[in-house]
XYZ file of C-alpha atoms in Angstrom:
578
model
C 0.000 0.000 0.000
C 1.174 3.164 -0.804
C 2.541 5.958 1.600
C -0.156 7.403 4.304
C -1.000 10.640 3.773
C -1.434 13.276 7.072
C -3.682 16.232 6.118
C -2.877 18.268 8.210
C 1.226 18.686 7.883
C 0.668 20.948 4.775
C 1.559 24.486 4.541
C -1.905 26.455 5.529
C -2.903 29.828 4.674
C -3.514 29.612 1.214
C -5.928 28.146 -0.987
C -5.260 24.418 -1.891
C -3.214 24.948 -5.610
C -2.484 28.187 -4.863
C -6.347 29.051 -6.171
C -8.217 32.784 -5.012
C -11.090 32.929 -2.703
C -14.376 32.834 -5.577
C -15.731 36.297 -5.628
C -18.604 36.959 -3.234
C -21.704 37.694 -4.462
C -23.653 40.966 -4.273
C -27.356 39.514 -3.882
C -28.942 36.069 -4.466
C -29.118 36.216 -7.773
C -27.980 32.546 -9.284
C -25.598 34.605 -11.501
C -24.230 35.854 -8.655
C -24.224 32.760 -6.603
C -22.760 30.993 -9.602
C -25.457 28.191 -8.760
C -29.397 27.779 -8.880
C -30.876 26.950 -5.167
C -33.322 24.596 -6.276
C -36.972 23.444 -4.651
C -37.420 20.319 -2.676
C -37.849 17.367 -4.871
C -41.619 16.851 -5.521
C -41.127 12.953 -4.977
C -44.753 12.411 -6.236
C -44.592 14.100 -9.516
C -45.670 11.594 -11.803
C -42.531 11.814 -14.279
C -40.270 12.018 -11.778
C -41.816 8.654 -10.331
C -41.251 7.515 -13.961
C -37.433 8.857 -14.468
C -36.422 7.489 -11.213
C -37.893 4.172 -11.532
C -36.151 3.940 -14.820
C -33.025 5.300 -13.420
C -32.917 2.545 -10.655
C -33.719 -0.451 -12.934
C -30.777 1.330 -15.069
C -28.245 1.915 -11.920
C -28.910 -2.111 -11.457
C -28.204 -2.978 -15.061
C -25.036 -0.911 -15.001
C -23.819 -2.041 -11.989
C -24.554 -5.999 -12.664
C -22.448 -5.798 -15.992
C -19.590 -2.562 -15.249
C -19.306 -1.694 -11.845
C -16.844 1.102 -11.485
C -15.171 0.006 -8.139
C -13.712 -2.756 -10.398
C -11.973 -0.208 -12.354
C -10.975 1.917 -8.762
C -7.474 -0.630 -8.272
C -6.162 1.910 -10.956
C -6.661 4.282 -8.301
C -4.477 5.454 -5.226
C -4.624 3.184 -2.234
C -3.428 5.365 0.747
C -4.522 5.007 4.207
C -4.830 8.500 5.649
C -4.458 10.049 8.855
C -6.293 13.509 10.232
C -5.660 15.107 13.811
C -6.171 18.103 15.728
C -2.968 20.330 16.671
C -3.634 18.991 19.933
C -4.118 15.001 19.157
C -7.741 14.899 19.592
C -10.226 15.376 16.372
C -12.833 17.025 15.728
C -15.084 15.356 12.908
C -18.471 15.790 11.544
C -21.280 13.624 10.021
C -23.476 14.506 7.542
C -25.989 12.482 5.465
C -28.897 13.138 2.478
C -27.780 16.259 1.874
C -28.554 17.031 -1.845
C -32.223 18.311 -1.763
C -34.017 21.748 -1.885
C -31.676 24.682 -0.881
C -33.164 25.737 2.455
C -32.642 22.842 3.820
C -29.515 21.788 2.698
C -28.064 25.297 3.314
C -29.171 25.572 6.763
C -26.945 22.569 7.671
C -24.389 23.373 5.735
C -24.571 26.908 7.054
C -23.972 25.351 10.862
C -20.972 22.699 9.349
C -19.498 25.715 8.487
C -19.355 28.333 11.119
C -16.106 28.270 13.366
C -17.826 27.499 16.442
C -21.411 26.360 17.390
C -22.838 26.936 21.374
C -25.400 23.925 21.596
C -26.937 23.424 24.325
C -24.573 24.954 27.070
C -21.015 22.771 25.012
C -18.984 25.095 22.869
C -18.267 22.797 19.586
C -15.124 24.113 17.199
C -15.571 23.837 13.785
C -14.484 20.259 12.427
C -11.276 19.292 11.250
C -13.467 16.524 9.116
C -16.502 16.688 7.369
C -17.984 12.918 6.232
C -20.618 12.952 4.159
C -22.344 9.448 4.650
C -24.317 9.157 1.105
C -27.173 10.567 -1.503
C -25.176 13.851 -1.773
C -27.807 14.846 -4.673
C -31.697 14.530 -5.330
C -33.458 12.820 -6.944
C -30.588 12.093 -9.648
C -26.645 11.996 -10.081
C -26.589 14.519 -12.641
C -23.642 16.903 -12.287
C -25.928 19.653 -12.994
C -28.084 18.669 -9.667
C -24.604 18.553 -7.419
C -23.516 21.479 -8.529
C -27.137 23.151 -7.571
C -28.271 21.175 -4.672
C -24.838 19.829 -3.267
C -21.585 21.510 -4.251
C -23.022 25.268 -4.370
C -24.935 25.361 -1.389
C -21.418 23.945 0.656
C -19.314 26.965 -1.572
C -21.824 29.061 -0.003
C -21.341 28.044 3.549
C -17.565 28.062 3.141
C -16.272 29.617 0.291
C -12.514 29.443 0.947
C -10.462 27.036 2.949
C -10.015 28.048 6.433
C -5.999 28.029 8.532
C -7.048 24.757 9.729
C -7.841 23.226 5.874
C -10.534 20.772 6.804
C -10.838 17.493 4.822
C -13.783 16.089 3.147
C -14.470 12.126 2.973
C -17.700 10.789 1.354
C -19.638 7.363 1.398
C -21.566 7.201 -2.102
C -25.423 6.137 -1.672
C -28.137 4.800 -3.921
C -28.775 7.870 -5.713
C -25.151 8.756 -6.506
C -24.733 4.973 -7.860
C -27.512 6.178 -10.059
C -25.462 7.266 -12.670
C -22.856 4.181 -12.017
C -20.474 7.129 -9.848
C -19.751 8.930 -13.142
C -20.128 12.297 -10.774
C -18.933 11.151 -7.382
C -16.127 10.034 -8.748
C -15.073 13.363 -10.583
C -16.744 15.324 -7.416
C -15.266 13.887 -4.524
C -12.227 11.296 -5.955
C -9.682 13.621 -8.283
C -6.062 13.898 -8.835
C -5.849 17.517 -8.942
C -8.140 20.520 -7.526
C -8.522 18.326 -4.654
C -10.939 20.780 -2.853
C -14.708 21.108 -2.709
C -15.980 24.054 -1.480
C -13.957 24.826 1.769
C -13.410 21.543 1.966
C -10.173 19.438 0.491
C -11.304 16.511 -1.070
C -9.401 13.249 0.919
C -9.910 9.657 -0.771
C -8.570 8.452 -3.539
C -11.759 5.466 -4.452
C -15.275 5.416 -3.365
C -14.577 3.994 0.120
C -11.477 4.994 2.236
C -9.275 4.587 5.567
C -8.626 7.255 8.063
C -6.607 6.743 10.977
C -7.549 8.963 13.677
C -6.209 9.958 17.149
C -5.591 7.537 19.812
C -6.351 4.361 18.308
C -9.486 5.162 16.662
C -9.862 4.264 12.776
C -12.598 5.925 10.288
C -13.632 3.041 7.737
C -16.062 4.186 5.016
C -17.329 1.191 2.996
C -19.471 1.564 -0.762
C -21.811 -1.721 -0.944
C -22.979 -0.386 -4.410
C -26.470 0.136 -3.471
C -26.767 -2.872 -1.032
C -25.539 -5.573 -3.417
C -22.373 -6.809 -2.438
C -18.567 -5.666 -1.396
C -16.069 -5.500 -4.821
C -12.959 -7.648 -4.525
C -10.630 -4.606 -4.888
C -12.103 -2.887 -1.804
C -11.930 -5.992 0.012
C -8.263 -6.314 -0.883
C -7.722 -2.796 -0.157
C -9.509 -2.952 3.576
C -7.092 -6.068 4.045
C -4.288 -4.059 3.473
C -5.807 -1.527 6.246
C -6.401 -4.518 8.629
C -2.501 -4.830 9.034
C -2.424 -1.523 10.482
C -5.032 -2.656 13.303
C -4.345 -4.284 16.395
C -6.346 -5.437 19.359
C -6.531 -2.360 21.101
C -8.196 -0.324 17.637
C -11.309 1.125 17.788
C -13.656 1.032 14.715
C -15.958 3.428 13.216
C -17.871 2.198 9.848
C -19.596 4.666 7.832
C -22.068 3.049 5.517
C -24.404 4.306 3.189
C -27.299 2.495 4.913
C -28.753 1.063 8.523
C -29.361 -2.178 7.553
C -29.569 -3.202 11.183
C -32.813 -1.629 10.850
C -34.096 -2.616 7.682
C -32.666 -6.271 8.461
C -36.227 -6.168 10.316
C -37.938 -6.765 7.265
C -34.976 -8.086 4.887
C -33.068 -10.936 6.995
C -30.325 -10.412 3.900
C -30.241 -6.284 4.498
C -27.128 -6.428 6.851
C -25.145 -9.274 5.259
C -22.134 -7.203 3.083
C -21.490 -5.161 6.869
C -22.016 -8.788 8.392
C -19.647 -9.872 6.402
C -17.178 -6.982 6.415
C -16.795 -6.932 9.759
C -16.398 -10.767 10.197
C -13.904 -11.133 7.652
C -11.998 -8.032 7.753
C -11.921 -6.636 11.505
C -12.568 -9.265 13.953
C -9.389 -10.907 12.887
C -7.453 -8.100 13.978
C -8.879 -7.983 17.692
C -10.249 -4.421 16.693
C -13.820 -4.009 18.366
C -16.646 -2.134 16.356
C -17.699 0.512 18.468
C -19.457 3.213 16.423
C -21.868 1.934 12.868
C -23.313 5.365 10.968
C -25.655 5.881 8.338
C -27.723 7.671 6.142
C -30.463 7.168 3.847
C -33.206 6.705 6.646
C -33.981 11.041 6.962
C -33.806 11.089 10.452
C -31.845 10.532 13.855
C -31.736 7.133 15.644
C -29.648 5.040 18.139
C -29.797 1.680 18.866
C -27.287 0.876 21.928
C -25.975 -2.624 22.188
C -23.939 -4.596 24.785
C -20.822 -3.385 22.618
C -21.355 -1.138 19.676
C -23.885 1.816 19.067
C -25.624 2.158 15.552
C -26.651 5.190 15.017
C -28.947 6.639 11.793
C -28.329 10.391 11.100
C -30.097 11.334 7.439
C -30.995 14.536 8.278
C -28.753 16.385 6.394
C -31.552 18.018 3.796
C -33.957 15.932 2.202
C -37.356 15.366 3.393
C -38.068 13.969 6.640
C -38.433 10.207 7.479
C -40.633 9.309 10.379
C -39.635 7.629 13.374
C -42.814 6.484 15.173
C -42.375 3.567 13.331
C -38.734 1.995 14.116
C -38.710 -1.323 16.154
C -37.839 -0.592 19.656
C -35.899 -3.485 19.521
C -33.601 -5.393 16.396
C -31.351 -7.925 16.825
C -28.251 -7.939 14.637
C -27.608 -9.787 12.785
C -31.329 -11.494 12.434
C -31.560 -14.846 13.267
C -33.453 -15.691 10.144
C -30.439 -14.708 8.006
C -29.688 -17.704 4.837
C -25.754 -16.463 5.558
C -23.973 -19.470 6.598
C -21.487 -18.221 9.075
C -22.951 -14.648 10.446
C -21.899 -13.277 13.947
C -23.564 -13.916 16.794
C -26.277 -12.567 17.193
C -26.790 -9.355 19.585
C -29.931 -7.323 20.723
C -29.741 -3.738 20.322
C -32.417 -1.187 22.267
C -33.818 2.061 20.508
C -32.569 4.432 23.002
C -33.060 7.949 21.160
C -34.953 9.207 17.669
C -35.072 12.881 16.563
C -38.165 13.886 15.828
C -39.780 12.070 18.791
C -42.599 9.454 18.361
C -45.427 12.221 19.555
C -43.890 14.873 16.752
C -43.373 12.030 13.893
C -47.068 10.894 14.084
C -48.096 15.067 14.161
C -46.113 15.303 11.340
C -47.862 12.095 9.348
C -51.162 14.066 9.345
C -49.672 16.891 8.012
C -50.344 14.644 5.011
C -53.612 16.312 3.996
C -52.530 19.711 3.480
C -48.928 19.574 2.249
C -49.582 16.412 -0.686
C -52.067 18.500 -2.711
C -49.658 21.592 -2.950
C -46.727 19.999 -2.925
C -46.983 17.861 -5.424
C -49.094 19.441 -7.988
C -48.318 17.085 -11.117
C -49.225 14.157 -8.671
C -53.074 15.645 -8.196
C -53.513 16.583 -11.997
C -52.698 13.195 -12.659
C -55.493 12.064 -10.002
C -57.581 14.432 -11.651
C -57.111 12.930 -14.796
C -57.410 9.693 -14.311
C -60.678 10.417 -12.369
C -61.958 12.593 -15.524
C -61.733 9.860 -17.449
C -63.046 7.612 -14.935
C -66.629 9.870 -14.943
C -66.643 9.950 -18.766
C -66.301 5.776 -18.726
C -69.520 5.527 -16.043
C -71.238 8.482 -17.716
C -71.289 6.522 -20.433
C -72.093 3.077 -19.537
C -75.234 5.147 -17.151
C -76.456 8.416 -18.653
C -78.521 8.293 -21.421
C -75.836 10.155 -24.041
C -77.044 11.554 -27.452
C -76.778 9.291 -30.489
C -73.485 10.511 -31.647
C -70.624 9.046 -33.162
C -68.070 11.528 -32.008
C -68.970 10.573 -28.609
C -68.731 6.761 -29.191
C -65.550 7.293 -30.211
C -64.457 9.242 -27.379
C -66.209 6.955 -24.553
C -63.587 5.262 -22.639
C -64.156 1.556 -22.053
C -65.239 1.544 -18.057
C -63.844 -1.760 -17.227
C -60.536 -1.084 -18.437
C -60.208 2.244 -16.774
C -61.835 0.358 -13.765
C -59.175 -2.074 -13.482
C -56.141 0.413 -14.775
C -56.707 2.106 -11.420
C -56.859 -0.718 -8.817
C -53.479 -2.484 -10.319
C -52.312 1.358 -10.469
C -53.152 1.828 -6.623
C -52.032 -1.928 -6.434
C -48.480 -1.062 -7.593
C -48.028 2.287 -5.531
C -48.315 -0.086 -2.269
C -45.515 -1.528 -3.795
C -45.958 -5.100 -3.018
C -42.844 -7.068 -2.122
C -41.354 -10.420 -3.667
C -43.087 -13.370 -2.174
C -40.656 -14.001 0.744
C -41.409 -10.775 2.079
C -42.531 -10.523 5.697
C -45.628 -8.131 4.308
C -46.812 -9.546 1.667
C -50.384 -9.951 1.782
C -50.567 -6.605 4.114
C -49.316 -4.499 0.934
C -51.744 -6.595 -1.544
C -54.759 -5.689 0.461
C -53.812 -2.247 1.077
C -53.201 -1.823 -2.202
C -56.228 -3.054 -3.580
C -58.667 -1.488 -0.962
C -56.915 1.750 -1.835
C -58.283 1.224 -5.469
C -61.419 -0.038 -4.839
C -61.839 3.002 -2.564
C -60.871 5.728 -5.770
C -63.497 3.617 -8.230
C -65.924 4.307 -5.443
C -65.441 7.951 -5.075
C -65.171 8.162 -9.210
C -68.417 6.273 -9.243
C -69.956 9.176 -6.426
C -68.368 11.605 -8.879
C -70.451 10.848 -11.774
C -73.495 10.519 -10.073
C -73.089 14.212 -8.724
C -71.876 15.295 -12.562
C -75.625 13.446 -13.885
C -77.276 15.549 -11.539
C -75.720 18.623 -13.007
C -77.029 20.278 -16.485
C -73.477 19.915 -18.315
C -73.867 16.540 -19.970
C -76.995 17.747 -21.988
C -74.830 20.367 -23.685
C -74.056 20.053 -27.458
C -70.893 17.835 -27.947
C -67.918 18.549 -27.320
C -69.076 20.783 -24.595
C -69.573 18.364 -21.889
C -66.145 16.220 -22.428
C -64.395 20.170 -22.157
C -66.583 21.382 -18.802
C -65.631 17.864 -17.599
C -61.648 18.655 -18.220
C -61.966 22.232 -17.141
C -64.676 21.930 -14.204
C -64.753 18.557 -12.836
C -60.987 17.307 -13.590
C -59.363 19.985 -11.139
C -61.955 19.738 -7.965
C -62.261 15.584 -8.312
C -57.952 15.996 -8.715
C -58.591 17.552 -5.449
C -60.865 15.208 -3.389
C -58.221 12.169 -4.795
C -55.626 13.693 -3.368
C -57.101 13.362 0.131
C -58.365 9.836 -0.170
C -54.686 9.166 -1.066
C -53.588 10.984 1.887
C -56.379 9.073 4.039
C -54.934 5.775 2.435
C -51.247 6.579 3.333
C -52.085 7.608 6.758
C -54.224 4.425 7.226
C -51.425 2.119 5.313
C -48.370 3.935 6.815
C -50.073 2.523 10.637
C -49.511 -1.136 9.148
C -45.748 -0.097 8.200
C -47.501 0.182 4.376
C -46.028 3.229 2.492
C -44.162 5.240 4.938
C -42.063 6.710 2.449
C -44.151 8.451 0.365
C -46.649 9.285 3.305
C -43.650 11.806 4.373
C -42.149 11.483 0.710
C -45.772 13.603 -0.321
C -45.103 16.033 2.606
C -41.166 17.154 1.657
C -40.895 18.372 4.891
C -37.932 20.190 5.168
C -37.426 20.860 9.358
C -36.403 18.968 12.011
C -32.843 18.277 10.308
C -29.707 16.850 11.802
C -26.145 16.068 11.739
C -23.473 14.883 14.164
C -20.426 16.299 15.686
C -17.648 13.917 17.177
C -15.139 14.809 19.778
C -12.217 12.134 19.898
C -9.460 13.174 22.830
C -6.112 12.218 22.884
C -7.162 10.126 25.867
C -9.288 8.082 23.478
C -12.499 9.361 24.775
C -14.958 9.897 22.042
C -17.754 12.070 22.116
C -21.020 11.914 19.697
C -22.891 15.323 19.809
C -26.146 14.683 18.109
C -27.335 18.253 16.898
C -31.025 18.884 15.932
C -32.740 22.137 13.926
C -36.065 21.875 14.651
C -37.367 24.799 11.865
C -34.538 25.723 9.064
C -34.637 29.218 8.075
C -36.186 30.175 4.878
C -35.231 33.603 4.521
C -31.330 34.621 4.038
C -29.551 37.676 3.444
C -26.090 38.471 2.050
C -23.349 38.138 4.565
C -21.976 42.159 5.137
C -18.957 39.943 5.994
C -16.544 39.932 3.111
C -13.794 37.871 4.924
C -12.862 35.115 2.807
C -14.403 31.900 4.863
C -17.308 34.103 5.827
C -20.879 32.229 4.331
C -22.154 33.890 1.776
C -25.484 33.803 3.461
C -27.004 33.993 6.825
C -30.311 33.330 7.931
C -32.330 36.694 8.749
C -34.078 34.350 12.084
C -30.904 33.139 13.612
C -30.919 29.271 13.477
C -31.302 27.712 16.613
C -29.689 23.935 17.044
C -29.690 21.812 20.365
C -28.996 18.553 21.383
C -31.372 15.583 20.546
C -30.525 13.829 23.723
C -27.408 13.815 25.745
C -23.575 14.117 24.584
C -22.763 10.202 24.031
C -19.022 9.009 25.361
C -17.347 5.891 24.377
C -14.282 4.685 24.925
């Protein structure tokens, strides 16, 4: 393996490759900013449903037949090192990051600023940023980092600080989306080796970091869940000769799959595995798992290792009401032949709490409507024709041939919207633990929209339109009935995802719909030189939404700062391990 590499023995004071501070802008014009702050991502915008779908069944083609970790051996292999100037470490975590600009810059904003008072503890800028996956919503394009990821960071800190900070990042299901063709040229270069503020550290998709006093920093890329690549595997064997038995571990990877291991026995396998093959050899003990990709903050604590999930970084929230208070890890039911032993691991803290989480879920009804307005045109389309089918299988139509030909056969449209509402419960594969819950959800959820289409036309009968001169009636029914009947869908679907997401039935999209953009998090770690590591769990419960230019024209100054100072606190107490 090649030389380690300390970064922070380097010159400081100037910009990495001699480059200039960018110039600060003079309002928020994107011309000024040099980048577009961008909306949250309307997840239930019917072509974006489309475009992602396709781009996932595409990210699993590309992967199965050129996976571009294969190609990383070309790459550098060095094991790195970071630490304070006086042997401890500061280091942040950071996760699902990429989404609409408040958001995002609101955390990024508090990454940034050289000290934060949370909570009565005084926390120092950190010496490490990791960002633990989906750095970019909904897809990989470069275009979408630069607006949602890379800008709003250059805006937070625009120049490297004395103290050059250094940027890792785990790559998660939506950067794989593109098979790592951005990450890759974002966060793994040869030269320009900065991003924002930050200078970019790793050399592949996964990396090594040797921190103070024993403690190691392992970031791990299971390509979307699949499986570990034999060149990380080799290169992670290479790092294992550097452990011993008195190493401490810390694994970032770019899921929990202790938690979803709940429901998918095979979930936690590639960490399983990892760890099995890779660490406990050494003697090294596992003392810290983080993740992403589930939008919140939660800790399970175990008789020897805490796994904690901090997504909270900028995309939409995740609820927590519904996490098992207890997993055990790995599941018992796992097909892996030689898994650890098994351990049981306690939900100890969750940010938003259970009471807030469910308050949040029947937010549903207001926010789906408005924030996804594609999503109820669609509805109201779909219902349209739905009225036109029964109208004319019911009403007693004039003897027209234009309107034969536009009558929509009713059983077809009958049973295009149950498999439709079918589908969007997303039924799993027949080993799944849910099965028949998501089938019957599913198709109650569609028998329930044929009902109200079938109250729908019996209210449009009653009214005086359908005895108007054709065309008249089909364009009163697109301009009248299509946008109220859009409306009333929209709220049974919000009635069905509340009702599902109590049976664990379409969570996701029951917060997806809502792209609720508060109660955000990140994490700030403390490792001493005595080997004592502290895990400050920080919390905004309401990110600002209004920001002026910055009358500070220092260098490292943000760009912007929130008119309503941003107020972040602890989501439960400073944890210590050591």
């Amino acid at each position: 393996m090649s030389d380690e590499r300390d970064d922070h023995q380097t010159p400081t004071g100037e910009q990495p490759d001699g480059e200039r501070a960018p110039r600060r802008p003079r309002s928020t014009d994107p011309l000024e900013l040099g980048f577009t702050p961008r909306k949250p991502v309307p997840w239930l915008a019917p072509f974006l449903l489309i475009s992602t779908g396709i781009r996932t069944l595409l990210a699993i083609l590309f992967g199965a037949y050129l996976d571009k970790r294969e190609l990383q051996n070309a790459f550098g292999d060095d094991i790195f090192r970071q630490a304070g100037p006086d042997g401890g470490l500061w280091l942040d975590y950071v996760a699902d990051l990429g989404d609409g600009f408040h958001a995002t810059y609101s955390v990024a904003y508090l990454l940034a600023q050289p000290e934060l008072t949370v909570d009565g503890h005084r926390l120092p800028r950190a010496q490490t940023l990791v960002m633990g996956g989906d750095q970019v919503y909904p897809s990989a394009a470069y275009a979408e980092y630069e607006n949602r990821c890379k800008g709003p960071y250059q805006a937070a800190l625009p120049a490297t600080p004395p103290d050059r900070p250094t940027l890792f990042a785990v790559p998660g299901n939506h950067d794989w989306y593109d098979g790592l063709t951005a990450f890759l040229r974002l966060f793994v270069r040869s030269r320009d080796r900065n991003f924002a503020g930050w200078r970019t550290g790793q050399s592949r998709s996964y990396f090594a970091v040797e921190l103070p006093a024993g403690w190691w920093l392992l970031g791990v890329d299971d390509q979307s869940g699949s499986y570990l690549d034999d060149p990380q595997l080799a290169y992670f064997d290479e790092v294992a000769r550097r452990l011993t038995p008195e190493s401490k571990v810390i694994i970032a990877a770019p899921s929990p799959t202790w938690v979803k291991a709940a429901d998918d026995p095979t979930a936690y396998d590639s960490i399983d595995y990892f760890v099995r093959t890779i660490i406990d050899p050494t003697g090294a003990q596992v003392r810290l798992l983080l993740s992403g990709d589930l939008h919140h903050y939660a800790r399970y604590a175990g008789p020897d290792r805490q796994l904690i999930t901090c997504g909270g970084g900028g995309a939409y929230l995740y609820p927590t009401h519904k996490l098992p208070e207890r997993i055990e890890v790995p599941p018992r039911d796992t097909l892996t032949r030689r898994a650890s032993r098994t351990q049981p691991y306690d939900l100890v803290a969750r940010y938003p709490d259970a009471a807030r989480s469910r308050r949040y879920g029947w937010g549903i009804f207001a926010r789906l409507p408005f924030r996804n307005p594609g999503f109820t045109t669609l509805l109201g389309t779909l219902h349209t024709l739905l009225m036109l089918a029964m109208a004319g299988a019911t009403a007693n139509w004039a003897d027209s041939t234009n309107q034969r030909l536009f009558s929509v056969p009713l059983v077809l449209m009958v049973l295009v919207t149950v498999v439709a509402a079918a589908l969007f419960a997303k039924p799993p594969s027949a080993n799944g633990k849910r099965h028949a819950r998501h089938w019957i959800l599913g198709v109650s959820h569609g028998v329930a929209q044929v009902a109200l289409a079938a109250g729908g036309t019996w209210v449009w009968l009653a009214l005086p339109f359908y005895d108007w001169p054709w065309p008249l009636p089909a364009a009163a029914a697109a301009v009248l009935y299509g946008p109220v009947i859009g409306l009333v869908a929209s709220q049974l679907v919000a009635a069905y995802l509340l009702v599902a997401g109590s049976f664990g039935v379409n969570v996701n999209e029951l917060f997806a719909g809502q792209g609720i953009e508060d109660s955000k998090s990140f994490l700030r770690l403390r490792i001493d030189p005595d080997g004592t590591l502290t895990v400050y769990p920080i919390g905004v419960d309401r990110v600002s939404r209004d920001w002026q230019v910055n009358p500070d024209d220092s260098p490292t100054a943000s760009w912007l700062t929130p008119k309503t100072p941003l107020n972040p606190h602890l989501t439960e107490s400073p944890i210590v391990l050591r």
